[in-house]
XYZ file of C-alpha atoms in Angstrom:
245
model
C -1.627 -9.140 11.540
C 0.398 -6.243 12.733
C 1.332 -3.125 10.263
C 3.142 0.165 12.022
C 3.943 2.948 9.631
C 5.689 6.485 9.818
C 3.288 9.261 10.048
C 0.558 8.410 8.171
C 1.661 7.156 4.574
C -0.826 9.415 2.781
C -0.665 7.664 -0.649
C -4.147 7.023 -1.199
C -5.739 10.187 -0.701
C -2.986 12.130 -1.955
C -5.308 14.609 -3.551
C -7.324 15.358 -0.749
C -4.668 16.116 1.865
C -4.613 19.591 0.978
C -7.131 21.320 2.830
C -5.488 23.736 4.972
C -2.498 24.885 2.704
C -2.071 24.187 -0.855
C 0.771 24.014 -3.085
C 1.218 26.932 -5.524
C -0.698 26.179 -8.393
C -2.506 23.037 -7.265
C -5.771 22.528 -8.370
C -8.891 21.626 -6.285
C -11.791 19.535 -7.953
C -15.227 20.018 -7.552
C -17.307 17.053 -5.892
C -18.226 14.314 -7.940
C -15.679 15.232 -10.896
C -13.953 12.331 -11.499
C -11.607 13.206 -14.379
C -10.152 16.324 -12.180
C -9.452 13.854 -9.326
C -7.545 11.580 -11.770
C -5.510 14.338 -13.173
C -4.743 15.855 -9.551
C -4.152 12.663 -7.629
C -1.749 11.546 -10.357
C -0.100 15.227 -10.313
C 0.392 14.583 -6.568
C 2.190 11.217 -6.935
C 4.577 12.850 -9.732
C 5.136 16.078 -8.310
C 5.121 15.709 -4.443
C 6.674 12.510 -3.699
C 9.110 13.813 -1.200
C 5.930 14.796 0.544
C 4.481 18.037 2.148
C 5.023 18.504 6.024
C 2.259 21.265 6.009
C -0.100 19.041 4.860
C 0.819 15.715 6.866
C 1.666 14.328 3.425
C 4.533 12.118 4.105
C 7.200 11.069 1.506
C 5.414 8.958 -1.359
C 8.611 7.510 -2.958
C 9.970 6.051 -0.955
C 7.124 5.150 1.307
C 8.490 3.933 4.641
C 6.797 1.345 6.416
C 8.323 0.831 10.067
C 6.800 -2.699 10.296
C 4.786 -5.298 8.629
C 4.097 -8.812 9.315
C 2.457 -11.512 6.882
C 1.783 -14.826 8.649
C 0.372 -17.754 6.479
C -0.514 -20.703 8.492
C -2.560 -23.641 8.254
C -1.963 -26.805 6.336
C -1.448 -25.435 2.836
C 1.940 -25.543 0.703
C 3.156 -22.268 2.658
C 3.283 -22.009 6.244
C 5.517 -18.947 7.242
C 5.827 -16.102 9.736
C 7.355 -13.183 7.689
C 8.473 -10.262 9.458
C 9.317 -6.890 7.723
C 11.207 -4.141 9.430
C 12.148 -0.592 8.146
C 11.236 -1.177 4.744
C 10.567 1.266 1.756
C 8.039 0.708 -0.698
C 9.410 2.537 -3.944
C 7.869 3.220 -7.195
C 4.541 5.402 -6.308
C 5.701 8.610 -7.801
C 5.668 6.433 -11.297
C 1.756 5.580 -10.876
C -0.848 5.744 -13.131
C -4.429 6.661 -11.694
C -6.929 4.296 -13.518
C -9.941 5.317 -11.271
C -11.323 7.605 -8.580
C -14.907 7.994 -8.021
C -17.532 8.193 -5.106
C -16.202 11.492 -3.905
C -19.382 13.043 -4.007
C -21.424 15.528 -1.544
C -22.971 12.789 0.308
C -20.159 10.068 -0.033
C -20.573 6.541 1.234
C -18.833 4.215 -1.063
C -15.426 5.373 -2.567
C -12.931 3.736 -5.073
C -9.355 3.929 -6.018
C -7.294 2.088 -8.462
C -3.596 2.723 -9.574
C -1.075 0.953 -11.819
C 2.356 1.020 -10.433
C 4.617 -0.179 -13.290
C 7.635 -1.689 -10.672
C 6.544 -1.441 -6.945
C 9.508 -2.762 -4.746
C 9.604 -3.369 -0.978
C 12.882 -3.139 0.348
C 14.426 -3.598 3.880
C 14.853 -5.860 6.884
C 13.020 -9.055 6.744
C 13.148 -12.364 9.178
C 11.256 -15.535 7.955
C 10.826 -18.894 9.456
C 8.516 -21.603 8.258
C 7.914 -23.937 5.055
C 7.459 -23.076 1.264
C 6.488 -25.503 -0.859
C 7.446 -28.614 1.348
C 10.857 -26.756 1.746
C 12.090 -25.251 4.922
C 13.215 -21.613 4.840
C 14.654 -19.593 7.572
C 16.928 -16.504 7.636
C 17.083 -12.656 8.573
C 18.869 -9.879 6.984
C 17.828 -7.696 3.829
C 14.961 -8.366 1.448
C 13.515 -7.186 -2.044
C 10.000 -8.020 -3.134
C 9.392 -6.441 -6.633
C 6.140 -6.454 -8.577
C 5.856 -5.556 -12.130
C 2.477 -3.658 -13.435
C 1.266 -3.843 -10.089
C -2.903 -2.799 -10.304
C -3.727 -1.694 -6.841
C -7.551 -1.393 -6.112
C -9.248 0.202 -3.106
C -12.759 0.376 -2.177
C -13.972 1.492 1.325
C -17.440 2.765 2.814
C -18.141 5.245 5.455
C -20.371 8.276 6.208
C -20.098 12.063 7.030
C -20.375 12.984 10.736
C -20.428 16.184 12.462
C -17.448 17.252 14.902
C -16.840 21.107 16.151
C -19.417 22.109 13.638
C -17.884 20.879 10.537
C -18.417 17.678 8.627
C -15.879 15.012 8.397
C -15.836 11.589 6.431
C -15.535 8.710 8.945
C -14.585 5.542 7.094
C -16.179 2.173 8.124
C -14.654 -0.550 6.331
C -11.609 -0.664 3.253
C -11.075 -3.710 1.246
C -7.795 -3.853 -1.083
C -6.759 -6.087 -3.857
C -3.940 -6.342 -6.260
C -2.534 -7.901 -9.249
C 0.861 -8.148 -10.766
C 2.510 -9.676 -13.980
C 5.650 -10.594 -12.105
C 6.650 -11.017 -8.819
C 10.464 -11.235 -7.853
C 11.783 -12.172 -4.195
C 15.358 -12.201 -3.152
C 16.274 -12.753 0.485
C 19.837 -12.283 1.896
C 21.372 -14.131 4.715
C 19.250 -17.419 4.393
C 20.187 -20.298 6.477
C 22.427 -18.228 8.698
C 24.401 -17.285 5.507
C 24.886 -20.655 3.634
C 25.293 -19.203 0.227
C 24.857 -22.026 -1.683
C 21.573 -22.914 0.237
C 20.546 -19.372 0.111
C 21.336 -19.246 -3.672
C 18.981 -22.255 -4.230
C 16.096 -21.264 -2.119
C 16.141 -17.722 -3.813
C 16.062 -19.481 -7.448
C 13.397 -21.705 -6.374
C 11.350 -18.758 -4.654
C 11.410 -17.042 -8.381
C 10.911 -20.266 -10.496
C 7.518 -20.816 -8.435
C 6.565 -17.474 -7.837
C 2.903 -17.870 -9.096
C 2.149 -20.391 -6.876
C 4.136 -18.780 -3.820
C 2.158 -15.297 -4.676
C -1.067 -17.436 -4.535
C -0.652 -18.565 -1.353
C 0.640 -15.262 0.209
C -1.778 -12.879 -1.540
C -4.398 -13.131 1.128
C -2.124 -12.458 3.809
C -0.208 -9.538 2.092
C -3.735 -7.950 0.965
C -4.726 -7.814 4.630
C -1.550 -6.126 5.587
C -1.716 -3.345 2.920
C -5.501 -3.181 3.776
C -4.568 -1.930 7.381
C -2.207 0.425 6.061
C -4.615 1.899 3.712
C -7.386 2.232 6.207
C -5.299 3.966 8.815
C -4.128 6.299 5.850
C -7.660 7.235 4.647
C -9.180 7.401 8.487
C -5.910 9.785 9.138
C -6.755 12.269 6.328
C -10.384 12.464 6.903
C -10.283 12.715 10.390
C -7.931 15.859 9.918
C -9.382 17.821 6.997
C -13.260 18.749 6.876
C -14.808 17.143 3.860
C -16.233 20.248 2.320
C -12.500 21.756 2.592
C -11.359 19.011 0.457
C -12.934 20.549 -2.691
C -13.476 23.689 -4.356
């Protein structure tokens, strides 16, 4: 599983990115104030979706991903190699933050959960393999959209001292997600054969629940790699104490 992204994708710890400089009117929270964190992370998604260069906060909507690979092998009903290139993840500016805890004076475990009403991954793709006994092959533009996407992140770590200040060092991150609907569309399937391509797209959407069940572990692994880099980048840059009042 390989994932590359532009400049950090600082989406998950948006409220904690503002250490050196802060936007006018931005409110820092006290350590352990989960209610404040919920409000400020939500405000960041909504008000700073285009990013804040001074904070190394990249645009959140769209969130640009340079490369992401989903590989599902084995003897199961789905066996594919799906490569995404230069794709945009859209919809995060409409997120509702449901949980943010563990941001204490001596943090070890942290957790964050968000609900994205409509999250879409749009951009270039290349696919080859088998989906529920049917062969699939193509290269072009794709759109994968999830409705009511619940994303939950949990990670562990500890404070370490660097240059006389304490930074949070992330150890391991786990991600999960659920959705009430998964839409897929791949252009230029089967070398541009419109009839075959239309039939395959219809088949994929008619069987989205079975397909998502099989692909979910690979998707989670890809997103977890992105999110772990995001969290690590933020905490490596900003001393932990400076993230709060």
